[in-house]
Short mmCIF file of C-alpha atoms in Angstrom, two decimals:
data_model
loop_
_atom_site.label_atom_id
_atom_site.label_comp_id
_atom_site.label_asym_id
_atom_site.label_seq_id
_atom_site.Cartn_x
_atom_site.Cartn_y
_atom_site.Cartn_z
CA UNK A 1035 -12.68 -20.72 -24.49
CA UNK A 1036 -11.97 -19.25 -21.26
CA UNK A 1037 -13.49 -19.83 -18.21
CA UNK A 1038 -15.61 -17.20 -16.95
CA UNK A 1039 -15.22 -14.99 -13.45
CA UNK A 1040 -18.62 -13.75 -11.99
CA UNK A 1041 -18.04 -10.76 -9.58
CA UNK A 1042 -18.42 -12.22 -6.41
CA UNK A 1043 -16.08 -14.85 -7.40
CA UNK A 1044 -13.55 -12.27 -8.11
CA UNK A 1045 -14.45 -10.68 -5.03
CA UNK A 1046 -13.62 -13.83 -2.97
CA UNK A 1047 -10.47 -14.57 -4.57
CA UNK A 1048 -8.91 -11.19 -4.16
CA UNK A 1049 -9.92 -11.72 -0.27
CA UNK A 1050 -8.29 -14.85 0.01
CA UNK A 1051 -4.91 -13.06 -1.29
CA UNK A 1052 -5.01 -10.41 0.93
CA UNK A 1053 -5.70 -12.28 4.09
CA UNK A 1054 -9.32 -11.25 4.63
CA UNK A 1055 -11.08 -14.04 4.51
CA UNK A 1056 -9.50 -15.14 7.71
CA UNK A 1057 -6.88 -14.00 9.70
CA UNK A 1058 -3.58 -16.02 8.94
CA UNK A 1059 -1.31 -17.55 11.56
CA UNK A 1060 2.04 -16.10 9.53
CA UNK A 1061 5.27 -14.28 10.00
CA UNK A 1062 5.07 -10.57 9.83
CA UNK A 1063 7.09 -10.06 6.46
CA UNK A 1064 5.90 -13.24 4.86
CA UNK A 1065 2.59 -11.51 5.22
CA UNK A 1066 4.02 -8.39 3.63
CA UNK A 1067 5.23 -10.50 0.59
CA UNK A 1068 1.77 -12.32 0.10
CA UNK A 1069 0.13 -9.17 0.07
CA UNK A 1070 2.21 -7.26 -2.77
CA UNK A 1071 3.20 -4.90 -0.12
CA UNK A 1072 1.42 -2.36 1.79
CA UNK A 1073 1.03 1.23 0.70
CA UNK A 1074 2.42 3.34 3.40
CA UNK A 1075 2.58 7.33 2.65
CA UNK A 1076 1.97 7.44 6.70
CA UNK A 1077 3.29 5.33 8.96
CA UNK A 1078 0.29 4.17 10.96
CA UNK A 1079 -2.11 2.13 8.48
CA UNK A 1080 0.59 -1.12 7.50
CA UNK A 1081 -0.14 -1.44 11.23
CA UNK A 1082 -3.43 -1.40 10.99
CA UNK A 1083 -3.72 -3.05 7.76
CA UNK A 1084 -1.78 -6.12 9.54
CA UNK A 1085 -3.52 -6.21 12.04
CA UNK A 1086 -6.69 -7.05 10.30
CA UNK A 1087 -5.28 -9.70 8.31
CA UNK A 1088 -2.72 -11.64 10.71
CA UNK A 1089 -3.49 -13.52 13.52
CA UNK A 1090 -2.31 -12.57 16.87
CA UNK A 1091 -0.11 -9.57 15.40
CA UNK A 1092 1.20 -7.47 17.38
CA UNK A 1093 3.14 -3.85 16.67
CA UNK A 1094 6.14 -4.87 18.28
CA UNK A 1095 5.94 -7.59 15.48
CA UNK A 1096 5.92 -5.09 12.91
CA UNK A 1097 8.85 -3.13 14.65
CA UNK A 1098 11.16 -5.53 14.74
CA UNK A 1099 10.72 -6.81 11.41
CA UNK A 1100 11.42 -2.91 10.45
CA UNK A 1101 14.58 -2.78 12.59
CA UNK A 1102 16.11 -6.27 11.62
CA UNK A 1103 15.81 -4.63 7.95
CA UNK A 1104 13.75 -7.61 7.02
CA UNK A 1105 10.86 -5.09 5.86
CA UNK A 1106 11.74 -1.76 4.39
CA UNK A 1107 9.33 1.37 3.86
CA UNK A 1108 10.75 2.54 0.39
CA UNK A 1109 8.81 4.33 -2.71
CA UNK A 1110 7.70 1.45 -5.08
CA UNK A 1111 4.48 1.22 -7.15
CA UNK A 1112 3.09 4.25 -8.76
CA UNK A 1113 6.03 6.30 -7.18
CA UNK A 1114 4.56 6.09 -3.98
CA UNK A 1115 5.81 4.86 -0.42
CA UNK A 1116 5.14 1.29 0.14
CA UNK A 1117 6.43 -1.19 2.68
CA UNK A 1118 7.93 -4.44 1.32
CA UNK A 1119 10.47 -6.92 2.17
CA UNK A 1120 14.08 -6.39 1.54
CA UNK A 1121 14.00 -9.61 -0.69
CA UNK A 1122 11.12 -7.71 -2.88
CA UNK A 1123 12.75 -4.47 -3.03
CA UNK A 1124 15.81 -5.77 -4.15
CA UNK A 1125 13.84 -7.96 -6.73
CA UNK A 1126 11.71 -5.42 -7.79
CA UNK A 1127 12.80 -2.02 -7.55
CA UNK A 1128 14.66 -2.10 -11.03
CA UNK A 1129 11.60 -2.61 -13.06
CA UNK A 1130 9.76 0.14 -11.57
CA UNK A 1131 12.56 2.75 -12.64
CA UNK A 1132 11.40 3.88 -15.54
CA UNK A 1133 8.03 4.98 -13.82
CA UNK A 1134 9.54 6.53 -11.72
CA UNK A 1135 12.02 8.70 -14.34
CA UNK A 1136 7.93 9.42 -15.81
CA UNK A 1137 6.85 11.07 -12.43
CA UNK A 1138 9.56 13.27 -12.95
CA UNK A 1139 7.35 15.27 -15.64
CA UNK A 1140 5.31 16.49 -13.06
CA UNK A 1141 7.99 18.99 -11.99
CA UNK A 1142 7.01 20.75 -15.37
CA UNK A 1143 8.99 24.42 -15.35
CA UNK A 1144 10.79 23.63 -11.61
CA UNK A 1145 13.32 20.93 -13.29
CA UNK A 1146 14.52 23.54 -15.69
CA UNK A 1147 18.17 23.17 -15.22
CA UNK A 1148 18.13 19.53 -13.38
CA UNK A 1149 21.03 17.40 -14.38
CA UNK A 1150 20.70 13.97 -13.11
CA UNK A 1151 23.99 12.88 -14.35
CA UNK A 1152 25.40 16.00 -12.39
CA UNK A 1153 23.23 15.78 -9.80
CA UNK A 1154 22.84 11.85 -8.34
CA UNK A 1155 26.06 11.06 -8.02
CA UNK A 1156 26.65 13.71 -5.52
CA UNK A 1157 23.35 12.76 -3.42
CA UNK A 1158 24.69 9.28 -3.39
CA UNK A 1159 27.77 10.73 -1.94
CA UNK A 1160 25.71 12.55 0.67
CA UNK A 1161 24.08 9.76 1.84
CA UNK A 1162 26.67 7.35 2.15
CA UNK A 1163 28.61 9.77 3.99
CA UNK A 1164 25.47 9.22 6.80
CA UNK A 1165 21.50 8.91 6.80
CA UNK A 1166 19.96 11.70 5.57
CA UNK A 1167 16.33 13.96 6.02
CA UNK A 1168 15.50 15.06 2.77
CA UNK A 1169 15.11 18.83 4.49
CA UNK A 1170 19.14 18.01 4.87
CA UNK A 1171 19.64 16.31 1.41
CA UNK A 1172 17.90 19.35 -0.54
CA UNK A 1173 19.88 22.06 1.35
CA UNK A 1174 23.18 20.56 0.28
CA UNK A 1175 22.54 19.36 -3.14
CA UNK A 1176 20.95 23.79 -3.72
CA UNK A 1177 24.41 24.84 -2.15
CA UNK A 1178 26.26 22.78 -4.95
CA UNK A 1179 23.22 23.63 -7.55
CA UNK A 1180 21.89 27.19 -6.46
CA UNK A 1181 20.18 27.47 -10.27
CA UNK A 1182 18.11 24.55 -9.70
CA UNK A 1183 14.43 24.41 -7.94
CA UNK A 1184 15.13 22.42 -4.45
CA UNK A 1185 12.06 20.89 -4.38
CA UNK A 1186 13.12 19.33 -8.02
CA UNK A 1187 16.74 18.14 -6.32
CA UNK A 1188 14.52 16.66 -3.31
CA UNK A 1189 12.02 14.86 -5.79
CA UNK A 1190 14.84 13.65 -8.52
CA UNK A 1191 16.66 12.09 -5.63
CA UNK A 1192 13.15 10.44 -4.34
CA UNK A 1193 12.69 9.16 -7.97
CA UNK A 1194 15.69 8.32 -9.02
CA UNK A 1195 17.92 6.60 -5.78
CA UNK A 1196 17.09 3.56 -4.39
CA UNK A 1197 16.55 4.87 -1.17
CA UNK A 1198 14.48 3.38 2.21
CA UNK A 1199 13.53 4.87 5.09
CA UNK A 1200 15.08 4.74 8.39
CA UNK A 1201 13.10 3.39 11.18
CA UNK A 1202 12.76 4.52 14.42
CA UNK A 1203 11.29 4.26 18.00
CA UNK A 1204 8.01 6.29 17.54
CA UNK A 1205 5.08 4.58 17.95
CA UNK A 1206 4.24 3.23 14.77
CA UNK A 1207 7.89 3.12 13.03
CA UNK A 1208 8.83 6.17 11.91
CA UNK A 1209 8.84 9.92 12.96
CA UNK A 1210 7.19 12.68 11.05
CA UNK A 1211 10.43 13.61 8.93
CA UNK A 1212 12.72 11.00 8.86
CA UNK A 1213 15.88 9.87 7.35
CA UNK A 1214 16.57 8.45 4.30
CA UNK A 1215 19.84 5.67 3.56
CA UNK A 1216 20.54 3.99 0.14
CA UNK A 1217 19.20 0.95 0.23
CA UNK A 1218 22.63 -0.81 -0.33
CA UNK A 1219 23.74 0.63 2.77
CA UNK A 1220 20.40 -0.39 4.61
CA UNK A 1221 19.30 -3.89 2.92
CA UNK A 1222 23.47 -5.32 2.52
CA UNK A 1223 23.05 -5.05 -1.45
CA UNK A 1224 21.68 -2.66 -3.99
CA UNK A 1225 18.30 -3.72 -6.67
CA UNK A 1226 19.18 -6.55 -9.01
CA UNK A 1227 19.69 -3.81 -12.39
CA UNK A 1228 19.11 -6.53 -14.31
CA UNK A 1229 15.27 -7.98 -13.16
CA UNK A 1230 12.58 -7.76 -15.51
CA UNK A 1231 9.47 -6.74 -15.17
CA UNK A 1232 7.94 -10.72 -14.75
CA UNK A 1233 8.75 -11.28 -11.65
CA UNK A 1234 6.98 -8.02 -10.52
CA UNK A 1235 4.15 -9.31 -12.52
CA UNK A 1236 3.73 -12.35 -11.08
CA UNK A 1237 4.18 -10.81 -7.39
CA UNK A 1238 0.82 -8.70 -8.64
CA UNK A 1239 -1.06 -12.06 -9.86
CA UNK A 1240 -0.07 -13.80 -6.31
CA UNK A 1241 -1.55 -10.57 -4.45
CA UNK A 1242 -4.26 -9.32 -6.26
CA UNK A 1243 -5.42 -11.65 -9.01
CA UNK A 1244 -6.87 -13.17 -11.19
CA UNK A 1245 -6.35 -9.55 -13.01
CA UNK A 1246 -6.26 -7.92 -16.46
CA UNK A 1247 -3.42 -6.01 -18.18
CA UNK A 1248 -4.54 -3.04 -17.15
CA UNK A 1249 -4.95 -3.90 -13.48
CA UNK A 1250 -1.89 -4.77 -13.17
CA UNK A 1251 -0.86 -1.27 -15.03
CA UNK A 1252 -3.14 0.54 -12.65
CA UNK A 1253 -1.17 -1.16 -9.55
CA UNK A 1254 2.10 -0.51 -10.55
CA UNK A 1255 2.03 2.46 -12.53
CA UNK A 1256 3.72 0.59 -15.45
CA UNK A 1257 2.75 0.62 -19.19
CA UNK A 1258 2.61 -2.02 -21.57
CA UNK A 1259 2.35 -5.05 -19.20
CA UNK A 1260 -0.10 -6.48 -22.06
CA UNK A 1261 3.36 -7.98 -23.20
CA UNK A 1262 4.51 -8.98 -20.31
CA UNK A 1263 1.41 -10.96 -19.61
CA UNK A 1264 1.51 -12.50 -22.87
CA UNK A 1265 5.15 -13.85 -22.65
CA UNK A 1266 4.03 -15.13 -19.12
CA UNK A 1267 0.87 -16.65 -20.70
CA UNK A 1268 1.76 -20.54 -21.17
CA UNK A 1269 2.62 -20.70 -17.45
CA UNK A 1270 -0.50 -18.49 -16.23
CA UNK A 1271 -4.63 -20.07 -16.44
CA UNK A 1272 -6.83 -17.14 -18.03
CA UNK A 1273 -10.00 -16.25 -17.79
CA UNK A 1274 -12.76 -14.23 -18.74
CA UNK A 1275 -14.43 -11.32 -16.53
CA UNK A 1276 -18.14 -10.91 -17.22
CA UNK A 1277 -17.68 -8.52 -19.74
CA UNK A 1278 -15.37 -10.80 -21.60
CA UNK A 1279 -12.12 -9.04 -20.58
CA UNK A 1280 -9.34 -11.82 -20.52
CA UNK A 1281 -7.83 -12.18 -16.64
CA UNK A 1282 -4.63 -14.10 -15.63
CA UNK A 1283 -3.76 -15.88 -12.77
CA UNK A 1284 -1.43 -18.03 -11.32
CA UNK A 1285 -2.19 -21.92 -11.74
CA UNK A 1286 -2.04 -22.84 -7.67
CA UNK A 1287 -3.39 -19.68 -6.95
CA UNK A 1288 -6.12 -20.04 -4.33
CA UNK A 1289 -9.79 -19.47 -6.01
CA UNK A 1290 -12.41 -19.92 -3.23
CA UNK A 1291 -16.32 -20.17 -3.95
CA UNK A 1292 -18.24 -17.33 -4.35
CA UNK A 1293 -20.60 -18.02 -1.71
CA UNK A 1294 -17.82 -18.40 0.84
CA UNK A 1295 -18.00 -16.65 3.83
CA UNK A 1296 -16.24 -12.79 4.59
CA UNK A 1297 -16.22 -11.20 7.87
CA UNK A 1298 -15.95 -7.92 8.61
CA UNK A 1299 -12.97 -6.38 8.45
CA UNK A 1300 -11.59 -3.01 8.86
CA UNK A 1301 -8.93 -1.25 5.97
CA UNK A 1302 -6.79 1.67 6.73
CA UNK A 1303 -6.72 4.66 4.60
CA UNK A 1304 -4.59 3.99 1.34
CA UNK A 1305 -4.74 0.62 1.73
CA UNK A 1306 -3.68 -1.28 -1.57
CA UNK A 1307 -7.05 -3.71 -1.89
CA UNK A 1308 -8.93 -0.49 -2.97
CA UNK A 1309 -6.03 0.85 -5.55
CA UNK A 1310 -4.73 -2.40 -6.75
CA UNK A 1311 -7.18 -2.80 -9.37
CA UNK A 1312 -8.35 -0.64 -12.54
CA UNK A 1313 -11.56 -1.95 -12.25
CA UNK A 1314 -12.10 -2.18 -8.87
CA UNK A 1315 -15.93 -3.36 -8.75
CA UNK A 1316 -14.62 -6.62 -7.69
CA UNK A 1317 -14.26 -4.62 -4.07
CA UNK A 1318 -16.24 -1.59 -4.51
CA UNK A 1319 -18.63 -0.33 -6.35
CA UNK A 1320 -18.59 2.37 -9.72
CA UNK A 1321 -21.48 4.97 -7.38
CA UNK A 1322 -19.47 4.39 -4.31
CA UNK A 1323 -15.64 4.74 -5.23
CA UNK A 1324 -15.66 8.71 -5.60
CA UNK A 1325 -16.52 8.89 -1.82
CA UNK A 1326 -12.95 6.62 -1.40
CA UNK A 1327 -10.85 9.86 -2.26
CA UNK A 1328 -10.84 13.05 -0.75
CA UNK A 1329 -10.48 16.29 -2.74
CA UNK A 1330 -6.93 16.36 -1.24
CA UNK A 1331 -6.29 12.96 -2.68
CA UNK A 1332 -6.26 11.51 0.69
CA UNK A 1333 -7.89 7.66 0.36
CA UNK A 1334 -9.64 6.71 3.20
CA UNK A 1335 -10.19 4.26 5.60
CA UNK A 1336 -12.74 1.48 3.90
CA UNK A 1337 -14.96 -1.29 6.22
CA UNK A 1338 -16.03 -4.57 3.98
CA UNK A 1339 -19.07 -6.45 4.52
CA UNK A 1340 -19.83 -9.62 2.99
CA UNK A 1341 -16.68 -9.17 0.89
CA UNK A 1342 -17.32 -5.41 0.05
CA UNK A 1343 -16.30 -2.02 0.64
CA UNK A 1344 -19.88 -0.50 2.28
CA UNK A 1345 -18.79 2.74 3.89
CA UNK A 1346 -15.54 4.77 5.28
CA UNK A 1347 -14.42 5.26 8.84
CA UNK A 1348 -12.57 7.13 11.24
CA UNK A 1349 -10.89 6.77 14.25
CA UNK A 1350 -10.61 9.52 17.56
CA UNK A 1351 -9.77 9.54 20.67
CA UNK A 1352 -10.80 11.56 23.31
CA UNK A 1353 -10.45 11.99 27.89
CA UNK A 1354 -9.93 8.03 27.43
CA UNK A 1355 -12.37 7.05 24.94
CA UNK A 1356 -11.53 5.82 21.56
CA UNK A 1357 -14.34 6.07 19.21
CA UNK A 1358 -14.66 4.26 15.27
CA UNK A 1359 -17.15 5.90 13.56
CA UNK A 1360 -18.74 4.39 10.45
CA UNK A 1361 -19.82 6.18 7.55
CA UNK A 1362 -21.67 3.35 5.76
CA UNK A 1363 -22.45 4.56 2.12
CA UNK A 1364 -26.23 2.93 2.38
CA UNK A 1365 -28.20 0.98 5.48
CA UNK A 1366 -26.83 -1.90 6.78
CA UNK A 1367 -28.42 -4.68 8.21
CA UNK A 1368 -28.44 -5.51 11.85
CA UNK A 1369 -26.09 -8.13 11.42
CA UNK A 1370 -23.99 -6.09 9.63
CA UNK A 1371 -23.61 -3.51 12.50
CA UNK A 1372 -23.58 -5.99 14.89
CA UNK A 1373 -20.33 -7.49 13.32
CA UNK A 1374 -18.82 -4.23 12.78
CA UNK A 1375 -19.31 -3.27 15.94
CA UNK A 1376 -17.55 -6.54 17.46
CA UNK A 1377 -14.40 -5.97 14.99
CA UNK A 1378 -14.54 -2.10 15.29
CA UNK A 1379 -14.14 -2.58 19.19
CA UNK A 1380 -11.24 -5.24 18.27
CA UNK A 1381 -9.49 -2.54 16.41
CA UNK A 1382 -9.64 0.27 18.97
CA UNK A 1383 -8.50 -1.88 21.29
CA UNK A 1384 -5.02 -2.34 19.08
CA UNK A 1385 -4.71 1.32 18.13
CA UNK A 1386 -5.82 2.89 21.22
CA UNK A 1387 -4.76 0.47 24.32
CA UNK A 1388 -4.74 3.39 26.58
CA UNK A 1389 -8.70 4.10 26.07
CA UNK A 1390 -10.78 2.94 29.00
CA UNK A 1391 -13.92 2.80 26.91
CA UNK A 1392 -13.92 1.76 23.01
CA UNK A 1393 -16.81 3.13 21.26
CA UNK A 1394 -18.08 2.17 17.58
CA UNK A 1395 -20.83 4.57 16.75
CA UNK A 1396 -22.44 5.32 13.39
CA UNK A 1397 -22.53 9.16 12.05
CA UNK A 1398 -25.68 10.55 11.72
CA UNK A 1399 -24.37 11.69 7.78
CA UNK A 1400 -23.76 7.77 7.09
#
């Protein structure tokens, strides 16, 4: 019979994955790998989200693992922009393909017309003639396919390319439309066609676990990893949730007592600990997780205390003050605030060095 996982047990083992049960003295894109990537649909939070879980880290530390192509920003999981290390992309992009081809069905009438067989092979030409905004890409691909949608061209070639994104100068990595190169040209050698989908599986486990099927599913945007799991099974320990749903992890996987301590710490909006999970009580609540996710399906920043996600906050700055706001979804106790405050001043001080005064302040709506 399997063991059995009590919530805050979960809780603390997903924390010790991710780095935030202390801050860990490592390099920049071994972090990145430990972590399962970071989701990055804007540039700033993997800075942020680094910060909070690596000890001494700096952004310069970020931009040069960017710029030494060590770390790429590339669309991964659930068809959305992560940023993982070269050796992961290349590892791990493969399996993730046919998810990707899926998201394609959300062009509904637009792809009437789209070839990809006609239409990839002449974006890869595009792009290895030089890097590439995708404003650029989908101009040239409508001049050669006037009858198709552009924004169908733009997203087929997003989908279906293996394509990162080029970094730059700009404060945190990249501008606000930048340019796209294959990733063979970029990395030194194009996804391994042949990986399966294990190794991606395990990557999860490492990151995120111990986890169900459909966790895993719900991370990556892949079906039927039920199989996948099961093949993997005489190599993996399994569990039991609380409600009896089996969980997998790795055996040397680290799987700290409940009762051990979390700090505060401070998540940037989209950040993967909230998505990772398809039950996500483990770090949130059911009654809180709506407030996560605004209307324009924008996830938002997420504070933890004692292990979980108690409120959303924001970040302004203003004639040389930098203010973090919390929104905390109930009360908190005075130690609570108290810590938050200390670690909310800690993180204004990385993303706003220019403030003279660093404010944490609680909204009157929280």
């Amino acid at each position: 019979m399997a063991n059995t996982f009590g919530l805050r047990a979960l809780n603390r083992a997903t924390l010790a994955r991710q780095m935030l049960l202390a801050r860990e003295d490592v390099p920049v894109s071994e972090a990145v790998e430990r972590l399962g990537g970071l989701q990055a649909q804007e540039p700033r939070p993997p800075y942020l989200g680094l910060w909070t879980r690596v000890a001494g880290f700096q952004a310069a530390d970020l931009h040069a693992a960017l710029h030494d192509r060590s770390l790429v920003r590339a669309t991964m999981m659930r068809g959305t922009l992560h940023l993982v290390s070269a050796a992961d992309y290349t590892a791990l992009r493969a399996p993730l393909q046919p998810m990707l081809d899926t998201a394609l069905r959300v062009l509904g009438k637009r792809a009437e017309g789209l070839d990809l067989d006609a239409v990839l092979p002449v974006a890869r030409e595009l792009l290895l003639e030089r890097q590439r905004t995708f404003n650029e890409v989908r101009a040239l691909l409508r001049e050669r396919f006037p009858e198709v949608d552009d924004r169908a061209l733009g997203h087929a070639v997003r989908m279906c390319l293996p394509l990162v994104m080029v970094p730059t100068q700009d404060r945190w990595g990249f501008p606000r439309t930048s340019e796209f190169a294959l990733a063979e040209s970029w990395v030194g050698t194009a996804p391994d066609e042949k990986a399966a989908p294990e190794a991606l599986v395990l990557r999860y486990l490492a990151a995120f676990g111990p986890a169900s099927a459909a966790d895993a599913q719900a991370w990556s945007g892949l079906p039927g990893l039920a199989e996948v799991l099961d093949g993997l099974r005489p190599g993996l320990r399994v569990f039991a949730d609380e409600r009896g749903r089996e969980l997998f992890d790795l055996p040397d996987a680290p799987r700290p007592d409940e009762d051990a301590p979390a700090p505060a710490r401070f998540l940037p909006e989209f950040d993967s600990l909230v998505l990772a999970h398809a039950d996500r009580t483990r770090v949130i609540s059911d009654a809180h997780r709506p407030a996560l996710t605004t209307k324009n399906l924008r996830v938002r920043a997420t504070f933890l205390w004692d292990g979980f996600a108690c409120g959303t906050w924001e970040m302004e700055s203003r004639r040389k003050t930098a203010t973090l706001r919390l929104r905390p979804f109930e009360p908190l106790p005075q130690e609570a605030l108290d810590d938050l405050t200390a670690e909310g001043r800690a993180l204004l001080r990385f993303a706003e060095p220019d403030a003279k005064d660093h404010v944490v302040t609680v909204a009157e709506d929280g």
